[in-house]
């Protein structure tokens, strides 16, 4: 059975995962676990392997050795299209919204894993969370600002009613005020009972939001622990927070 923390069941776990891009080993003996109801962050420099870790969950690329477990079940070789049906959603780096579709059409695309039965109800919930999307519901998504597109990418993921949401660099390329709002939204989503795994270069924001965190260096988990301790860690402060 998977590990548990503070009596909570483990939702997702990497056990000794190695992943390659061709001859290059991108993940090296990675062990990570995320329990129900947690916010867990993964920080590290650009190119450390953070996005690869998320991509490996969906089998692109596949783990070469080791296992990825969802609720204790090995999903390492499960087809990509079936992973999203396991109540796991990804908010990808760079947002990757459907540029030529309207806001509402993008939200409809988010229901693909579960169907449209709850669309009206969930659309209302998302419009309450993101009032700007209500205002722009018929606007072509590609004409919106970066911050608005990020909110849409989050709303689209939420339309699948996931229990676990993976966020890949949600603050990337956004103005400081917008970044602040994005992290407020993540806190609100966690308060809805969602589990969050946050991959983020902005270590300060990530560590202040999450309960636990991992630090990745060159494809390996270099440090791990509760986020408050890592915020005070001299190595983390120097390497990722610009502090001494």
CSV table of C-alpha atoms in Angstrom, one decimal:
chain,number,residue,atom,x,y,z
A,1,UNK,CA,0.0,0.0,0.0
A,2,UNK,CA,1.2,3.5,-0.7
A,3,UNK,CA,2.6,5.7,2.0
A,4,UNK,CA,0.4,8.0,3.9
A,5,UNK,CA,1.1,11.3,5.7
A,6,UNK,CA,-0.8,12.4,8.8
A,7,UNK,CA,-3.4,9.7,8.2
A,8,UNK,CA,-4.2,10.9,4.7
A,9,UNK,CA,-4.1,8.4,1.8
A,10,UNK,CA,-1.5,8.9,-0.9
A,11,UNK,CA,-3.1,10.0,-4.1
A,12,UNK,CA,0.0,10.0,-6.4
A,13,UNK,CA,3.4,8.5,-5.9
A,14,UNK,CA,6.6,8.2,-7.9
A,15,UNK,CA,8.7,5.2,-6.8
A,16,UNK,CA,12.3,5.1,-8.1
A,17,UNK,CA,11.3,6.7,-11.5
A,18,UNK,CA,13.9,7.1,-14.2
A,19,UNK,CA,12.9,8.8,-17.5
A,20,UNK,CA,14.9,9.3,-20.7
A,21,UNK,CA,14.6,11.6,-23.7
A,22,UNK,CA,16.6,9.5,-26.2
A,23,UNK,CA,20.0,9.0,-24.6
A,24,UNK,CA,19.5,11.8,-22.0
A,25,UNK,CA,18.4,10.7,-18.5
A,26,UNK,CA,15.9,13.4,-17.5
A,27,UNK,CA,14.7,11.9,-14.2
A,28,UNK,CA,17.0,10.0,-11.9
A,29,UNK,CA,15.6,7.8,-9.2
A,30,UNK,CA,12.7,10.1,-8.4
A,31,UNK,CA,10.6,9.4,-5.3
A,32,UNK,CA,7.7,11.8,-4.7
A,33,UNK,CA,4.3,11.4,-3.0
A,34,UNK,CA,1.3,13.6,-2.8
A,35,UNK,CA,-1.5,12.9,-0.2
A,36,UNK,CA,-5.2,13.8,-0.5
A,37,UNK,CA,-5.9,17.4,0.3
A,38,UNK,CA,-2.3,18.6,0.2
A,39,UNK,CA,-0.7,21.4,-1.7
A,40,UNK,CA,2.8,20.0,-2.6
A,41,UNK,CA,5.3,22.1,-4.6
A,42,UNK,CA,8.2,21.1,-6.8
A,43,UNK,CA,10.8,23.9,-7.2
A,44,UNK,CA,14.0,24.0,-9.2
A,45,UNK,CA,15.9,25.9,-11.9
A,46,UNK,CA,14.8,25.9,-15.5
A,47,UNK,CA,15.8,22.6,-17.1
A,48,UNK,CA,15.9,20.7,-13.8
A,49,UNK,CA,13.3,18.2,-14.9
A,50,UNK,CA,10.2,19.5,-13.3
A,51,UNK,CA,8.0,19.6,-16.5
A,52,UNK,CA,9.4,16.1,-17.4
A,53,UNK,CA,8.1,14.8,-14.1
A,54,UNK,CA,4.6,16.0,-14.9
A,55,UNK,CA,4.8,14.7,-18.5
A,56,UNK,CA,5.8,11.3,-17.3
A,57,UNK,CA,2.5,11.0,-15.4
A,58,UNK,CA,0.8,11.1,-18.7
A,59,UNK,CA,3.3,8.8,-20.4
A,60,UNK,CA,5.0,11.4,-22.6
A,61,UNK,CA,7.7,10.3,-22.1
A,62,UNK,CA,7.2,7.1,-20.3
A,63,UNK,CA,9.1,6.1,-17.2
A,64,UNK,CA,11.9,3.8,-18.2
A,65,UNK,CA,12.1,2.2,-14.8
A,66,UNK,CA,10.3,2.6,-11.5
A,67,UNK,CA,6.6,3.1,-11.0
A,68,UNK,CA,3.9,5.8,-10.9
A,69,UNK,CA,1.0,4.9,-8.6
A,70,UNK,CA,-2.4,6.5,-8.4
A,71,UNK,CA,-4.3,5.5,-5.3
A,72,UNK,CA,-1.9,2.6,-5.0
A,73,UNK,CA,-2.5,1.4,-8.6
A,74,UNK,CA,0.4,1.3,-11.1
A,75,UNK,CA,-0.4,3.7,-13.9
A,76,UNK,CA,3.1,3.7,-15.4
A,77,UNK,CA,1.9,2.2,-18.7
A,78,UNK,CA,-1.7,3.3,-18.7
A,79,UNK,CA,-2.6,5.1,-22.1
A,80,UNK,CA,-2.4,8.8,-21.9
A,81,UNK,CA,-6.1,9.4,-22.7
A,82,UNK,CA,-7.1,7.2,-19.8
A,83,UNK,CA,-5.1,9.2,-17.2
A,84,UNK,CA,-7.4,12.2,-17.4
A,85,UNK,CA,-10.3,10.0,-16.8
A,86,UNK,CA,-8.8,9.1,-13.4
A,87,UNK,CA,-9.7,12.5,-12.1
A,88,UNK,CA,-6.3,14.0,-12.8
A,89,UNK,CA,-6.1,17.3,-14.7
A,90,UNK,CA,-3.1,19.4,-15.9
A,91,UNK,CA,-2.8,23.1,-16.3
A,92,UNK,CA,0.1,23.1,-18.7
A,93,UNK,CA,3.1,25.4,-19.0
A,94,UNK,CA,2.3,28.3,-21.4
A,95,UNK,CA,-1.5,27.8,-20.8
A,96,UNK,CA,-2.0,26.1,-24.2
A,97,UNK,CA,-5.6,27.2,-24.5
A,98,UNK,CA,-7.5,26.9,-27.8
A,99,UNK,CA,-6.7,30.3,-29.3
A,100,UNK,CA,-9.4,30.4,-31.9
A,101,UNK,CA,-12.2,29.2,-29.6
A,102,UNK,CA,-14.3,31.3,-27.3
A,103,UNK,CA,-13.8,31.3,-23.6
A,104,UNK,CA,-17.0,29.2,-23.2
A,105,UNK,CA,-15.9,26.7,-25.9
A,106,UNK,CA,-12.5,26.3,-24.1
A,107,UNK,CA,-14.4,25.5,-20.9
A,108,UNK,CA,-16.5,22.9,-22.9
A,109,UNK,CA,-13.3,21.2,-24.0
A,110,UNK,CA,-12.4,20.8,-20.3
A,111,UNK,CA,-15.4,18.5,-19.8
A,112,UNK,CA,-14.0,15.9,-22.3
A,113,UNK,CA,-13.1,13.3,-19.6
A,114,UNK,CA,-16.5,13.4,-17.9
A,115,UNK,CA,-19.1,14.7,-20.4
A,116,UNK,CA,-21.4,17.7,-20.3
A,117,UNK,CA,-23.8,16.6,-17.5
A,118,UNK,CA,-22.5,19.2,-15.0
A,119,UNK,CA,-21.5,21.9,-17.5
A,120,UNK,CA,-24.0,24.5,-16.5
A,121,UNK,CA,-23.4,24.1,-12.8
A,122,UNK,CA,-19.6,24.0,-13.1
A,123,UNK,CA,-19.5,26.9,-15.6
A,124,UNK,CA,-21.3,29.0,-13.0
A,125,UNK,CA,-18.8,28.0,-10.3
A,126,UNK,CA,-15.9,29.0,-12.6
A,127,UNK,CA,-17.5,32.3,-13.5
A,128,UNK,CA,-17.9,33.0,-9.8
A,129,UNK,CA,-14.2,32.2,-9.2
A,130,UNK,CA,-13.2,34.2,-12.3
A,131,UNK,CA,-15.7,37.0,-12.9
A,132,UNK,CA,-13.5,38.3,-15.9
A,133,UNK,CA,-14.3,35.1,-17.7
A,134,UNK,CA,-18.0,35.7,-17.4
A,135,UNK,CA,-17.5,39.1,-18.9
A,136,UNK,CA,-15.5,37.6,-21.8
A,137,UNK,CA,-17.4,34.3,-22.2
A,138,UNK,CA,-18.0,34.9,-26.0
A,139,UNK,CA,-14.6,36.4,-26.7
A,140,UNK,CA,-12.0,34.6,-28.7
A,141,UNK,CA,-9.6,33.3,-26.1
A,142,UNK,CA,-6.4,34.2,-28.1
A,143,UNK,CA,-7.3,37.9,-27.9
A,144,UNK,CA,-7.2,38.0,-24.0
A,145,UNK,CA,-4.3,39.0,-21.8
A,146,UNK,CA,-1.8,36.5,-20.5
A,147,UNK,CA,-3.4,36.6,-17.0
A,148,UNK,CA,-6.9,36.1,-18.4
A,149,UNK,CA,-5.7,33.1,-20.5
A,150,UNK,CA,-4.1,31.6,-17.4
A,151,UNK,CA,-7.4,31.9,-15.5
A,152,UNK,CA,-9.1,30.2,-18.5
A,153,UNK,CA,-6.5,27.4,-18.5
A,154,UNK,CA,-7.3,26.8,-14.8
A,155,UNK,CA,-11.1,27.0,-15.3
A,156,UNK,CA,-10.8,24.5,-18.2
A,157,UNK,CA,-8.9,22.0,-16.0
A,158,UNK,CA,-11.5,22.4,-13.2
A,159,UNK,CA,-14.4,21.6,-15.6
A,160,UNK,CA,-13.2,18.0,-15.5
A,161,UNK,CA,-14.0,17.8,-11.8
A,162,UNK,CA,-10.5,16.5,-11.0
A,163,UNK,CA,-9.5,15.5,-7.5
A,164,UNK,CA,-5.8,16.2,-8.3
A,165,UNK,CA,-4.7,19.2,-10.3
A,166,UNK,CA,-1.2,19.5,-11.7
A,167,UNK,CA,0.0,23.1,-12.3
A,168,UNK,CA,3.1,23.6,-14.5
A,169,UNK,CA,4.6,27.0,-14.0
A,170,UNK,CA,1.4,29.0,-13.6
A,171,UNK,CA,3.2,32.3,-12.9
A,172,UNK,CA,5.4,32.1,-15.9
A,173,UNK,CA,5.5,35.4,-17.9
A,174,UNK,CA,2.9,37.1,-15.8
A,175,UNK,CA,3.0,40.5,-14.1
A,176,UNK,CA,3.5,40.5,-10.3
A,177,UNK,CA,0.0,41.6,-9.5
A,178,UNK,CA,-1.4,38.8,-11.7
A,179,UNK,CA,1.0,36.3,-10.1
A,180,UNK,CA,-0.4,37.3,-6.7
A,181,UNK,CA,-3.9,36.7,-8.0
A,182,UNK,CA,-3.0,33.3,-9.5
A,183,UNK,CA,-1.7,32.1,-6.1
A,184,UNK,CA,-4.8,33.4,-4.4
A,185,UNK,CA,-6.8,31.3,-6.8
A,186,UNK,CA,-4.7,28.2,-6.1
A,187,UNK,CA,-5.5,28.7,-2.4
A,188,UNK,CA,-9.2,29.0,-3.1
A,189,UNK,CA,-9.1,25.8,-5.3
A,190,UNK,CA,-7.4,24.0,-2.4
A,191,UNK,CA,-10.2,25.2,-0.1
A,192,UNK,CA,-12.7,23.5,-2.5
A,193,UNK,CA,-11.1,20.2,-1.4
A,194,UNK,CA,-8.8,19.7,-4.4
A,195,UNK,CA,-5.3,18.3,-4.1
A,196,UNK,CA,-2.6,20.4,-5.8
A,197,UNK,CA,0.8,19.5,-7.2
A,198,UNK,CA,2.5,22.7,-8.1
A,199,UNK,CA,5.6,22.9,-10.3
A,200,UNK,CA,7.0,26.4,-10.1
A,201,UNK,CA,10.2,28.4,-10.6
A,202,UNK,CA,8.9,31.1,-8.2
A,203,UNK,CA,10.1,29.4,-5.1
A,204,UNK,CA,9.0,32.1,-2.7
A,205,UNK,CA,5.3,32.0,-3.8
A,206,UNK,CA,5.4,28.2,-4.1
A,207,UNK,CA,6.8,27.5,-0.6
A,208,UNK,CA,4.5,30.0,1.0
A,209,UNK,CA,1.5,28.3,-0.6
A,210,UNK,CA,2.3,24.6,-0.1
A,211,UNK,CA,2.5,22.4,3.0
A,212,UNK,CA,5.4,20.2,1.6
A,213,UNK,CA,7.9,20.7,-1.1
A,214,UNK,CA,10.6,19.0,-3.1
A,215,UNK,CA,13.7,20.7,-4.7
A,216,UNK,CA,14.8,19.2,-8.0
A,217,UNK,CA,18.4,19.5,-9.3
A,218,UNK,CA,19.5,17.9,-12.6
A,219,UNK,CA,16.7,15.4,-12.6
A,220,UNK,CA,17.1,14.3,-9.0
A,221,UNK,CA,15.2,15.2,-5.8
A,222,UNK,CA,17.8,17.1,-4.0
A,223,UNK,CA,15.9,18.2,-0.9
A,224,UNK,CA,12.4,17.6,0.5
A,225,UNK,CA,10.5,18.5,3.6
A,226,UNK,CA,7.8,20.8,4.9
A,227,UNK,CA,7.7,24.1,3.0
A,228,UNK,CA,8.3,26.3,6.0
A,229,UNK,CA,11.6,24.5,6.8
A,230,UNK,CA,12.7,24.8,3.2
A,231,UNK,CA,11.9,28.5,3.2
A,232,UNK,CA,14.4,28.8,6.1
A,233,UNK,CA,17.0,26.5,4.5
A,234,UNK,CA,20.2,28.4,3.8
A,235,UNK,CA,20.8,26.5,0.5
A,236,UNK,CA,17.3,27.2,-0.8
A,237,UNK,CA,17.4,30.8,0.3
A,238,UNK,CA,20.6,31.4,-1.6
A,239,UNK,CA,19.8,29.4,-4.8
A,240,UNK,CA,16.1,30.1,-5.3
A,241,UNK,CA,15.1,33.1,-3.2
A,242,UNK,CA,18.1,35.3,-3.8
A,243,UNK,CA,18.7,35.7,-0.1
A,244,UNK,CA,21.7,34.9,2.2
